[in-house]
Amino acid sequence: MEIAIYSAKPYEVPLFDAAAARAGHTLRYIEAKLSLATTELARGAPAVSLFVSDDGSAPVLRALHAGGTRLLALRSAGFNHVDIAEATRLGLTVARVPAYSPYAVAEHAIALMLTLNRKVHRAFARTREQNFALDGLMGFDMHAKTVGVIGTGKIGEVACGILRGFGCNILAFDPHPNPACLAMGVRYVPLAELYAASDIISVHCPLTPTTKHLINTAALAAMKPSVMIINTSRGGVIDTRALIAALKRGRVGAVGLDVYEEEGDLFFRDLSTAPLQDDVFVRLLTFPNVLITAHQGFFTREACEAIAQTTIDNVSAFSQGGATAVAASHLVTMKLITG
Ligand code: NAI
């Protein structure tokens, strides 16, 4: 089956070439992002592969469908960039990679946490300037601190395990408590209690209509005064303008973001010679206690290999038996959204 791969990155090509060769599929690499302007590039390809930065809105899906596409093979766990209701209406099958390495993302969340706490990013810059003073670099013991984990699925569970290793107390909020987390001593509490008691809050829930701007002005006001907030899930879970207002008031101690609401126009590209147009993002960059990475939580060798292999496996299953042949846990349906 021919697969048109949008937003194809050089690091993916050898991994996809190898997996597709084993399965006998043909690949059409497309460097451009998927948008209404680029759907024509996939014409005739029965399978189209989307990255998180691609636009899977209704008009785009209609154009792909008209061009002969029947399968959307997402190279991600998250699917908030795809209009699933429209895909369902068109009869487009949507398959994702539900788990490729929860370790990759959870470990990145911890990396942001430790970097911000011990100010490694600032120390790195200082020592290169031969400034060996410690003023302003004081951190805190992770041991015995309370960490609030929002969303304890695959990634949240791994994060809880690592944090337990540090000797943290863990509070969690998730409509579906995870038995593995309960077994390691995680205590599920209402969000208000998690906000009030946590020294660090790490977000690991998907972006859905319910979690959109979950961290808003009211939530920020309910948190401990110098709370550290880590978001490696999806940018839209945090109301960025409310976050900036709280940072300006000194209400938040530190923020680590791997995702940003409007990242589609910024991330996964080298914009180092262009003036940034997003003033909200530029304001975020000015805070010394904000650390931003450009959606690289997933970016480990193991995760990228797994993404390529599972994407190809999804296409193979679909080409052999249609949607019903795709592993049920890989299919994205309205049921996943409405619960
Ligand atoms: P998962 O599906 O295993 O777990 C998500 C958990 O969130 C579930 O336990 C679910 O019950 C919970 N949840 C749903 N609604 C909630 C709410 N309103 N409040 C609290 N919890 C809620 O997903 P997984 O694999 O752990 O991934 C989580 C998210 O991480 C993905 O949806 C994606 O947005 C993000 N992600 C980020 C990556 C990165 O590179 N930064 C890479 C992969 C995923």
Coordinates of C-alpha atoms in Angstrom, one line a residue, residues 114-226:
L114 CA 15.2 18.5 37.9
T115 CA 16.7 21.1 35.6
L116 CA 14.3 23.8 36.9
N117 CA 14.7 22.8 40.5
R118 CA 18.6 22.7 40.4
K119 CA 18.7 25.5 37.8
V120 CA 21.0 23.4 35.6
H121 CA 20.1 25.5 32.5
R122 CA 21.4 28.7 34.3
A123 CA 24.4 27.0 35.8
F124 CA 25.4 25.7 32.3
A125 CA 25.4 29.2 30.9
R126 CA 27.2 30.7 34.0
T127 CA 30.1 28.3 34.1
R128 CA 30.8 28.8 30.4
E129 CA 31.2 32.5 31.3
Q130 CA 33.5 31.6 34.1
N131 CA 30.9 32.7 36.7
F132 CA 31.2 30.1 39.4
A133 CA 29.0 32.0 42.0
L134 CA 26.1 30.0 43.4
D135 CA 23.8 32.9 44.1
G136 CA 20.3 32.3 42.7
L137 CA 21.0 28.6 42.0
M138 CA 19.6 27.1 45.2
G139 CA 17.1 24.3 44.7
F140 CA 15.2 22.0 47.0
D141 CA 15.3 18.3 47.9
M142 CA 12.8 16.3 45.8
H143 CA 12.7 13.9 48.7
A144 CA 9.4 14.2 50.7
K145 CA 8.0 16.9 48.4
T146 CA 4.4 16.4 47.2
V147 CA 3.9 16.0 43.5
G148 CA 0.5 16.2 41.9
V149 CA 0.1 14.1 38.8
I150 CA -2.8 14.9 36.5
G151 CA -3.5 11.9 34.3
T152 CA -2.1 8.5 35.4
G153 CA -2.2 6.5 32.2
K154 CA 0.9 5.0 30.7
I155 CA 3.1 8.1 30.9
G156 CA 1.7 9.3 34.2
E157 CA 2.3 5.8 35.7
V158 CA 6.0 5.8 34.7
A159 CA 6.4 9.3 36.1
C160 CA 4.9 8.2 39.4
G161 CA 7.3 5.3 39.6
I162 CA 10.3 7.6 39.0
L163 CA 9.0 10.1 41.6
R164 CA 8.5 7.3 44.1
G165 CA 12.2 6.6 43.7
F166 CA 13.0 10.1 44.8
G167 CA 10.9 9.6 47.9
C168 CA 8.1 12.0 46.8
N169 CA 4.5 11.9 48.1
I170 CA 2.3 11.5 45.1
L171 CA -1.2 12.8 44.7
A172 CA -3.1 12.1 41.5
F173 CA -6.2 13.1 39.7
D174 CA -7.6 10.9 37.0
P175 CA -11.3 9.9 36.3
H176 CA -10.0 6.3 35.9
P177 CA -7.5 5.5 38.8
N178 CA -4.7 3.3 37.7
P179 CA -4.3 0.1 39.9
A180 CA -0.5 0.1 39.3
C181 CA -0.3 3.7 40.8
L182 CA -2.6 2.8 43.7
A183 CA -0.2 -0.2 44.4
M184 CA 2.8 2.1 44.6
G185 CA 1.1 4.3 47.1
V186 CA -0.3 7.1 44.9
R187 CA -3.3 8.8 46.5
Y188 CA -6.1 9.9 44.2
V189 CA -7.7 13.2 45.4
P190 CA -10.0 15.8 43.9
L191 CA -8.3 18.4 41.7
A192 CA -8.8 21.1 44.3
E193 CA -6.9 19.1 46.9
L194 CA -4.1 18.3 44.4
Y195 CA -3.7 22.0 43.6
A196 CA -3.7 23.0 47.2
A197 CA -1.1 20.5 48.4
S198 CA 1.3 20.0 45.5
D199 CA 4.8 21.5 45.4
I200 CA 5.1 20.3 41.8
I201 CA 2.3 19.5 39.3
S202 CA 3.0 17.4 36.3
V203 CA 0.3 17.1 33.5
H204 CA -0.1 13.8 31.7
C205 CA -3.7 13.8 30.6
P206 CA -4.8 14.1 26.9
L207 CA -6.2 17.3 25.4
T208 CA -10.0 16.8 25.2
P209 CA -12.9 19.3 25.5
T210 CA -12.8 18.6 29.3
T211 CA -9.1 19.2 29.7
K212 CA -8.9 22.3 27.5
H213 CA -7.5 25.1 29.7
L214 CA -7.8 22.8 32.7
I215 CA -5.0 24.9 34.2
N216 CA -6.6 28.3 34.0
T217 CA -6.8 31.4 36.2
A218 CA -8.9 29.7 38.9
A219 CA -6.7 26.6 39.0
L220 CA -3.5 28.7 39.2
A221 CA -5.0 30.7 42.1
A222 CA -5.8 27.4 43.9
M223 CA -2.2 26.2 43.7
K224 CA 0.6 26.6 46.3
P225 CA 2.3 30.0 45.9
S226 CA 5.6 28.8 44.4

